[in-house]
Amino acid sequence: MTSERTQVAIIGGGPAGMFLSHVLHRHGIDSIVLERRTKAHVLGRIRAGVLEAGTVDLLRDYDLAERMDREGKPKDGTRIVWQGRPDFFIDVRRWTGRQMMAWGQTYITEDLYAARERDGGAIVDEAGDVALHDVESGNPSVSYTRDGVSHRIACDFVAGCDGFHGVSRQAIPDHMRREFERVYPFGWLGIMVEKPPLKDLIYAYHSDGMAMASQRNPMLSRYYVQAPVTDRIEDWPDERFWDTLLSRFPTEIAGRIESGPSIEKSMAPLRSFVSEPLRYGRLLLAGDAAHIVPPTGAKGLNLAFSDVHYLSRALRTYYEKGASHDIERYSDQALRRIWAAENLSWRLTKMLHVFPDEDPFDQRIRESDYDLLLTSESAQQALAHEYVGLPFED
Ligand code: FAS
Ligand code: PHB
């Protein structure tokens, strides 16, 4: 058993863990990241594609935006097309004065790994059997195995950034945790195709199911269709995917979509989930370890960044001022923004998807929600305010 010491032991080398490690380093706080998978596996994941204005600002503040500002696509908003009704544009630039950015999570993770390696960061991949110890005490530690050797890291804090299926959340005793969940009866079947994307990001409502058009770069498009979560990838050859996607967009838009062979295809189940609190003693959760949102509101990755914004500020207050007040208020502060994002993601998921067990009353309510957006500038402004990302609290 080797033993080491650091200030913050970070479990999970995804966006939350790696951004936290980067920010702490920039403020002179040591950390060690323990990632279960190989670096190649982590960098091979294809997930989020739209950044809130606040996330763009954080990436720029911490010198992680050079490639994004060169290759990313600023967006004034996202379009909604609706079977038999006029289009609607969530015009975040008009109503908030801010823009979003079409830029893939994969690129962000690549840049995070490059930055931490450049700065000599301690990133341990293929860390097995990660376990948390004594997090309710003032002397927590984390143990793991790698290449048959057992290791223990003594630390001041443990940051649980290990996603929905990680071990950190389980280190909070059941009687101390409150979990809130909605599981949706469908998933998003997504593909990547090496074709030019549409100009706009578009959500499409159709009585057969929703569809979505997004992008990663000028020669890489990302598309999704709502599909039964029980479907397997093998059930969806490219031809069936394209036929389904094109049938769910209005003809004039479908005519502009350039199809082609998929270079990636995956099914993402949809879930709304929050585990409270985000703190237990010296354990602090951030990102998917604490919450999950359906991708409909493009909030998952952005919430990981806002959690790290609050958590890194709390840890700076502790180390720079010897004060714990930001640590103590971290959970409540992060949860206000998390629940706002859960709320928007749930509303957009209800509005844009076909639910198998709904009745005609549900459909009329859905249509009236959309009609209000078409006719009310107040409703448009409120949605734009939420979609672009709420301002961070002081
Ligand atoms: P992550 O899950 O990204 O990272 C957690 C890391 O911890 C992983 O690398 C994992 O290997 C590691 N880990 C797990 N258990 C461990 C253990 N015991 N020990 C050590 N390490 C461990 N969001 C959007 O906004 N838009 C989207 O379109 C979108 N699509 C998605 C599609 C899929 C299939 C999934 C799963 C998520 C999607 N998301 C999307 C949400 C996604 O982007 C997350 O919000 C984001 O990855 C959160 O980052 P992290 O909190 O770092 O969690
Ligand atoms: C994506 O680009 O993958 C994306 C964009 C917006 C969403 C979900 C996914 O709401």
mmCIF file of N, CA, C and O in Angstrom, residues 146-210:
data_model
loop_
_atom_site.group_PDB
_atom_site.id
_atom_site.type_symbol
_atom_site.label_atom_id
_atom_site.label_comp_id
_atom_site.label_asym_id
_atom_site.label_seq_id
_atom_site.Cartn_x
_atom_site.Cartn_y
_atom_site.Cartn_z
ATOM 1 N N ARG A 146 -4.081 -0.024 -8.799
ATOM 2 C CA ARG A 146 -3.663 0.132 -10.195
ATOM 3 C C ARG A 146 -2.476 -0.784 -10.450
ATOM 4 O O ARG A 146 -1.530 -0.828 -9.642
ATOM 5 N N ASP A 147 -2.585 -1.563 -11.502
ATOM 6 C CA ASP A 147 -1.513 -2.524 -11.826
ATOM 7 C C ASP A 147 -1.180 -3.402 -10.618
ATOM 8 O O ASP A 147 -0.005 -3.649 -10.297
ATOM 9 N N GLY A 148 -2.228 -3.797 -9.897
ATOM 10 C CA GLY A 148 -2.033 -4.743 -8.799
ATOM 11 C C GLY A 148 -1.489 -4.125 -7.527
ATOM 12 O O GLY A 148 -1.287 -4.800 -6.515
ATOM 13 N N VAL A 149 -1.268 -2.779 -7.553
ATOM 14 C CA VAL A 149 -0.716 -2.115 -6.361
ATOM 15 C C VAL A 149 -1.831 -1.312 -5.691
ATOM 16 O O VAL A 149 -2.618 -0.660 -6.376
ATOM 17 N N SER A 150 -1.891 -1.396 -4.388
ATOM 18 C CA SER A 150 -2.897 -0.615 -3.635
ATOM 19 C C SER A 150 -2.309 0.722 -3.221
ATOM 20 O O SER A 150 -1.132 0.811 -2.845
ATOM 21 N N HIS A 151 -3.160 1.751 -3.298
ATOM 22 C CA HIS A 151 -2.703 3.112 -2.964
ATOM 23 C C HIS A 151 -3.714 3.758 -2.026
ATOM 24 O O HIS A 151 -4.910 3.471 -2.104
ATOM 25 N N ARG A 152 -3.222 4.664 -1.196
ATOM 26 C CA ARG A 152 -4.141 5.456 -0.375
ATOM 27 C C ARG A 152 -3.709 6.913 -0.451
ATOM 28 O O ARG A 152 -2.505 7.224 -0.378
ATOM 29 N N ILE A 153 -4.662 7.786 -0.621
ATOM 30 C CA ILE A 153 -4.379 9.225 -0.700
ATOM 31 C C ILE A 153 -5.057 9.902 0.481
ATOM 32 O O ILE A 153 -6.293 9.897 0.579
ATOM 33 N N ALA A 154 -4.261 10.472 1.373
ATOM 34 C CA ALA A 154 -4.826 11.302 2.441
ATOM 35 C C ALA A 154 -5.109 12.683 1.852
ATOM 36 O O ALA A 154 -4.370 13.155 0.984
ATOM 37 N N CYS A 155 -6.191 13.301 2.287
ATOM 38 C CA CYS A 155 -6.548 14.593 1.685
ATOM 39 C C CYS A 155 -7.366 15.418 2.677
ATOM 40 O O CYS A 155 -7.781 14.940 3.729
ATOM 41 N N ASP A 156 -7.598 16.672 2.288
ATOM 42 C CA ASP A 156 -8.470 17.532 3.103
ATOM 43 C C ASP A 156 -9.935 17.363 2.677
ATOM 44 O O ASP A 156 -10.848 17.422 3.499
ATOM 45 N N PHE A 157 -10.136 17.213 1.349
ATOM 46 C CA PHE A 157 -11.486 17.094 0.796
ATOM 47 C C PHE A 157 -11.504 16.025 -0.300
ATOM 48 O O PHE A 157 -10.476 15.784 -0.969
ATOM 49 N N VAL A 158 -12.654 15.404 -0.491
ATOM 50 C CA VAL A 158 -12.874 14.500 -1.615
ATOM 51 C C VAL A 158 -13.942 15.128 -2.509
ATOM 52 O O VAL A 158 -15.030 15.489 -2.024
ATOM 53 N N ALA A 159 -13.619 15.320 -3.794
ATOM 54 C CA ALA A 159 -14.596 15.840 -4.755
ATOM 55 C C ALA A 159 -15.139 14.658 -5.553
ATOM 56 O O ALA A 159 -14.391 13.989 -6.272
ATOM 57 N N GLY A 160 -16.440 14.381 -5.378
ATOM 58 C CA GLY A 160 -17.072 13.282 -6.094
ATOM 59 C C GLY A 160 -17.572 13.753 -7.447
ATOM 60 O O GLY A 160 -18.626 14.358 -7.553
ATOM 61 N N CYS A 161 -16.749 13.495 -8.479
ATOM 62 C CA CYS A 161 -17.071 13.934 -9.860
ATOM 63 C C CYS A 161 -17.176 12.712 -10.759
ATOM 64 O O CYS A 161 -16.782 12.741 -11.932
ATOM 65 N N ASP A 162 -17.668 11.593 -10.202
ATOM 66 C CA ASP A 162 -17.601 10.315 -10.915
ATOM 67 C C ASP A 162 -18.906 9.918 -11.587
ATOM 68 O O ASP A 162 -19.159 8.735 -11.807
ATOM 69 N N GLY A 163 -19.731 10.900 -11.901
ATOM 70 C CA GLY A 163 -20.881 10.619 -12.747
ATOM 71 C C GLY A 163 -21.970 9.814 -12.060
ATOM 72 O O GLY A 163 -21.888 9.463 -10.885
ATOM 73 N N PHE A 164 -23.011 9.515 -12.834
ATOM 74 C CA PHE A 164 -24.216 8.896 -12.269
ATOM 75 C C PHE A 164 -23.934 7.504 -11.706
ATOM 76 O O PHE A 164 -24.543 7.079 -10.722
ATOM 77 N N HIS A 165 -23.011 6.800 -12.318
ATOM 78 C CA HIS A 165 -22.746 5.422 -11.897
ATOM 79 C C HIS A 165 -21.517 5.310 -11.000
ATOM 80 O O HIS A 165 -20.988 4.203 -10.794
ATOM 81 N N GLY A 166 -21.061 6.439 -10.463
ATOM 82 C CA GLY A 166 -19.854 6.414 -9.639
ATOM 83 C C GLY A 166 -20.111 5.932 -8.221
ATOM 84 O O GLY A 166 -21.227 5.546 -7.854
ATOM 85 N N VAL A 167 -19.070 6.001 -7.399
ATOM 86 C CA VAL A 167 -19.149 5.504 -6.007
ATOM 87 C C VAL A 167 -19.344 6.622 -4.987
ATOM 88 O O VAL A 167 -19.744 6.375 -3.850
ATOM 89 N N SER A 168 -19.070 7.874 -5.405
ATOM 90 C CA SER A 168 -19.064 8.959 -4.409
ATOM 91 C C SER A 168 -20.418 9.160 -3.742
ATOM 92 O O SER A 168 -20.519 9.241 -2.513
ATOM 93 N N ARG A 169 -21.472 9.252 -4.560
ATOM 94 C CA ARG A 169 -22.791 9.552 -4.002
ATOM 95 C C ARG A 169 -23.182 8.497 -2.960
ATOM 96 O O ARG A 169 -23.785 8.810 -1.935
ATOM 97 N N GLN A 170 -22.750 7.249 -3.223
ATOM 98 C CA GLN A 170 -23.111 6.154 -2.295
ATOM 99 C C GLN A 170 -22.376 6.269 -0.973
ATOM 100 O O GLN A 170 -22.728 5.601 -0.017
ATOM 101 N N ALA A 171 -21.334 7.135 -0.928
ATOM 102 C CA ALA A 171 -20.597 7.291 0.339
ATOM 103 C C ALA A 171 -21.383 8.143 1.330
ATOM 104 O O ALA A 171 -21.024 8.231 2.506
ATOM 105 N N ILE A 172 -22.465 8.777 0.842
ATOM 106 C CA ILE A 172 -23.352 9.518 1.743
ATOM 107 C C ILE A 172 -24.382 8.519 2.262
ATOM 108 O O ILE A 172 -25.077 7.875 1.472
ATOM 109 N N PRO A 173 -24.483 8.346 3.562
ATOM 110 C CA PRO A 173 -25.403 7.332 4.108
ATOM 111 C C PRO A 173 -26.832 7.530 3.612
ATOM 112 O O PRO A 173 -27.284 8.665 3.421
ATOM 113 N N ASP A 174 -27.521 6.421 3.362
ATOM 114 C CA ASP A 174 -28.885 6.480 2.819
ATOM 115 C C ASP A 174 -29.781 7.428 3.610
ATOM 116 O O ASP A 174 -30.548 8.195 3.036
ATOM 117 N N HIS A 175 -29.631 7.408 4.931
ATOM 118 C CA HIS A 175 -30.557 8.233 5.731
ATOM 119 C C HIS A 175 -30.224 9.718 5.647
ATOM 120 O O HIS A 175 -30.986 10.557 6.112
ATOM 121 N N MET A 176 -29.074 10.015 5.034
ATOM 122 C CA MET A 176 -28.683 11.423 4.883
ATOM 123 C C MET A 176 -29.003 11.942 3.481
ATOM 124 O O MET A 176 -28.856 13.115 3.200
ATOM 125 N N ARG A 177 -29.378 10.984 2.571
ATOM 126 C CA ARG A 177 -29.578 11.377 1.171
ATOM 127 C C ARG A 177 -31.061 11.413 0.826
ATOM 128 O O ARG A 177 -31.846 10.557 1.238
ATOM 129 N N ARG A 178 -31.448 12.447 0.033
ATOM 130 C CA ARG A 178 -32.802 12.486 -0.534
ATOM 131 C C ARG A 178 -32.646 12.455 -2.055
ATOM 132 O O ARG A 178 -31.922 13.269 -2.620
ATOM 133 N N GLU A 179 -33.275 11.495 -2.714
ATOM 134 C CA GLU A 179 -33.151 11.384 -4.160
ATOM 135 C C GLU A 179 -34.488 11.668 -4.826
ATOM 136 O O GLU A 179 -35.538 11.245 -4.325
ATOM 137 N N PHE A 180 -34.448 12.389 -5.945
ATOM 138 C CA PHE A 180 -35.638 12.782 -6.691
ATOM 139 C C PHE A 180 -35.438 12.312 -8.132
ATOM 140 O O PHE A 180 -34.382 12.571 -8.716
ATOM 141 N N GLU A 181 -36.423 11.672 -8.724
ATOM 142 C CA GLU A 181 -36.183 11.062 -10.036
ATOM 143 C C GLU A 181 -37.438 11.001 -10.904
ATOM 144 O O GLU A 181 -38.559 10.827 -10.402
ATOM 145 N N ARG A 182 -37.236 11.203 -12.182
ATOM 146 C CA ARG A 182 -38.224 10.891 -13.217
ATOM 147 C C ARG A 182 -37.472 10.088 -14.290
ATOM 148 O O ARG A 182 -36.431 10.527 -14.752
ATOM 149 N N VAL A 183 -37.980 8.947 -14.660
ATOM 150 C CA VAL A 183 -37.393 8.171 -15.746
ATOM 151 C C VAL A 183 -38.372 8.222 -16.910
ATOM 152 O O VAL A 183 -39.568 7.972 -16.731
ATOM 153 N N TYR A 184 -37.899 8.593 -18.090
ATOM 154 C CA TYR A 184 -38.780 8.797 -19.246
ATOM 155 C C TYR A 184 -38.859 7.509 -20.063
ATOM 156 O O TYR A 184 -37.864 6.782 -20.177
ATOM 157 N N PRO A 185 -40.047 7.254 -20.684
ATOM 158 C CA PRO A 185 -40.248 5.982 -21.415
ATOM 159 C C PRO A 185 -39.681 6.020 -22.820
ATOM 160 O O PRO A 185 -40.243 5.435 -23.749
ATOM 161 N N PHE A 186 -38.620 6.795 -23.025
ATOM 162 C CA PHE A 186 -38.009 6.834 -24.360
ATOM 163 C C PHE A 186 -36.569 7.317 -24.200
ATOM 164 O O PHE A 186 -36.148 7.763 -23.126
ATOM 165 N N GLY A 187 -35.791 7.211 -25.258
ATOM 166 C CA GLY A 187 -34.407 7.696 -25.242
ATOM 167 C C GLY A 187 -34.143 8.537 -26.478
ATOM 168 O O GLY A 187 -35.029 8.734 -27.315
ATOM 169 N N TRP A 188 -32.950 9.081 -26.555
ATOM 170 C CA TRP A 188 -32.489 9.805 -27.735
ATOM 171 C C TRP A 188 -31.480 8.921 -28.456
ATOM 172 O O TRP A 188 -30.410 8.593 -27.903
ATOM 173 N N LEU A 189 -31.871 8.504 -29.664
ATOM 174 C CA LEU A 189 -30.944 7.754 -30.515
ATOM 175 C C LEU A 189 -30.164 8.787 -31.330
ATOM 176 O O LEU A 189 -30.752 9.549 -32.099
ATOM 177 N N GLY A 190 -28.860 8.850 -31.085
ATOM 178 C CA GLY A 190 -28.065 9.891 -31.726
ATOM 179 C C GLY A 190 -27.056 9.319 -32.710
ATOM 180 O O GLY A 190 -26.565 8.205 -32.528
ATOM 181 N N ILE A 191 -26.803 10.075 -33.778
ATOM 182 C CA ILE A 191 -25.731 9.688 -34.713
ATOM 183 C C ILE A 191 -24.835 10.885 -34.986
ATOM 184 O O ILE A 191 -25.231 12.040 -34.804
ATOM 185 N N MET A 192 -23.634 10.571 -35.407
ATOM 186 C CA MET A 192 -22.689 11.575 -35.904
ATOM 187 C C MET A 192 -22.491 11.261 -37.379
ATOM 188 O O MET A 192 -22.345 10.085 -37.770
ATOM 189 N N VAL A 193 -22.487 12.306 -38.239
ATOM 190 C CA VAL A 193 -22.285 12.086 -39.677
ATOM 191 C C VAL A 193 -21.382 13.184 -40.224
ATOM 192 O O VAL A 193 -21.495 14.350 -39.834
ATOM 193 N N GLU A 194 -20.452 12.792 -41.097
ATOM 194 C CA GLU A 194 -19.482 13.763 -41.643
ATOM 195 C C GLU A 194 -20.089 14.512 -42.835
ATOM 196 O O GLU A 194 -19.735 14.287 -43.995
ATOM 197 N N LYS A 195 -21.046 15.354 -42.506
ATOM 198 C CA LYS A 195 -21.731 16.180 -43.507
ATOM 199 C C LYS A 195 -21.926 17.574 -42.919
ATOM 200 O O LYS A 195 -22.011 17.725 -41.689
ATOM 201 N N PRO A 196 -22.056 18.600 -43.770
ATOM 202 C CA PRO A 196 -22.280 19.952 -43.229
ATOM 203 C C PRO A 196 -23.594 20.023 -42.452
ATOM 204 O O PRO A 196 -24.605 19.452 -42.907
ATOM 205 N N PRO A 197 -23.595 20.671 -41.304
ATOM 206 C CA PRO A 197 -24.822 20.772 -40.500
ATOM 207 C C PRO A 197 -25.761 21.853 -41.027
ATOM 208 O O PRO A 197 -25.387 22.647 -41.898
ATOM 209 N N LEU A 198 -26.967 21.844 -40.497
ATOM 210 C CA LEU A 198 -27.895 22.950 -40.775
ATOM 211 C C LEU A 198 -27.360 24.214 -40.115
ATOM 212 O O LEU A 198 -26.530 24.135 -39.209
ATOM 213 N N LYS A 199 -27.867 25.358 -40.520
ATOM 214 C CA LYS A 199 -27.407 26.626 -39.918
ATOM 215 C C LYS A 199 -27.808 26.703 -38.439
ATOM 216 O O LYS A 199 -27.014 27.057 -37.585
ATOM 217 N N ASP A 200 -29.045 26.312 -38.165
ATOM 218 C CA ASP A 200 -29.560 26.402 -36.787
ATOM 219 C C ASP A 200 -29.503 25.064 -36.063
ATOM 220 O O ASP A 200 -29.573 23.998 -36.691
ATOM 221 N N LEU A 201 -29.434 25.146 -34.742
ATOM 222 C CA LEU A 201 -29.751 23.993 -33.891
ATOM 223 C C LEU A 201 -31.270 23.923 -33.863
ATOM 224 O O LEU A 201 -31.940 24.960 -33.674
ATOM 225 N N ILE A 202 -31.843 22.776 -34.108
ATOM 226 C CA ILE A 202 -33.307 22.683 -34.223
ATOM 227 C C ILE A 202 -33.860 21.505 -33.416
ATOM 228 O O ILE A 202 -33.391 20.372 -33.555
ATOM 229 N N TYR A 203 -34.870 21.805 -32.576
ATOM 230 C CA TYR A 203 -35.694 20.761 -31.958
ATOM 231 C C TYR A 203 -36.958 20.660 -32.805
ATOM 232 O O TYR A 203 -37.567 21.682 -33.143
ATOM 233 N N ALA A 204 -37.362 19.443 -33.148
ATOM 234 C CA ALA A 204 -38.578 19.268 -33.959
ATOM 235 C C ALA A 204 -39.600 18.462 -33.169
ATOM 236 O O ALA A 204 -39.285 17.358 -32.691
ATOM 237 N N TYR A 205 -40.823 19.056 -33.019
ATOM 238 C CA TYR A 205 -41.907 18.270 -32.427
ATOM 239 C C TYR A 205 -42.705 17.624 -33.557
ATOM 240 O O TYR A 205 -43.094 18.301 -34.524
ATOM 241 N N HIS A 206 -42.979 16.349 -33.464
ATOM 242 C CA HIS A 206 -43.805 15.639 -34.449
ATOM 243 C C HIS A 206 -44.603 14.574 -33.715
ATOM 244 O O HIS A 206 -44.149 14.003 -32.714
ATOM 245 N N SER A 207 -45.805 14.301 -34.202
ATOM 246 C CA SER A 207 -46.679 13.333 -33.516
ATOM 247 C C SER A 207 -46.076 11.934 -33.474
ATOM 248 O O SER A 207 -46.473 11.095 -32.673
ATOM 249 N N ASP A 208 -45.096 11.653 -34.357
ATOM 250 C CA ASP A 208 -44.414 10.350 -34.309
ATOM 251 C C ASP A 208 -43.292 10.334 -33.261
ATOM 252 O O ASP A 208 -42.783 9.272 -32.907
ATOM 253 N N GLY A 209 -42.861 11.529 -32.845
ATOM 254 C CA GLY A 209 -41.735 11.615 -31.903
ATOM 255 C C GLY A 209 -40.857 12.805 -32.259
ATOM 256 O O GLY A 209 -40.916 13.337 -33.369
ATOM 257 N N MET A 210 -40.034 13.223 -31.279
ATOM 258 C CA MET A 210 -39.199 14.398 -31.536
ATOM 259 C C MET A 210 -37.963 14.038 -32.341
ATOM 260 O O MET A 210 -37.597 12.867 -32.479
#
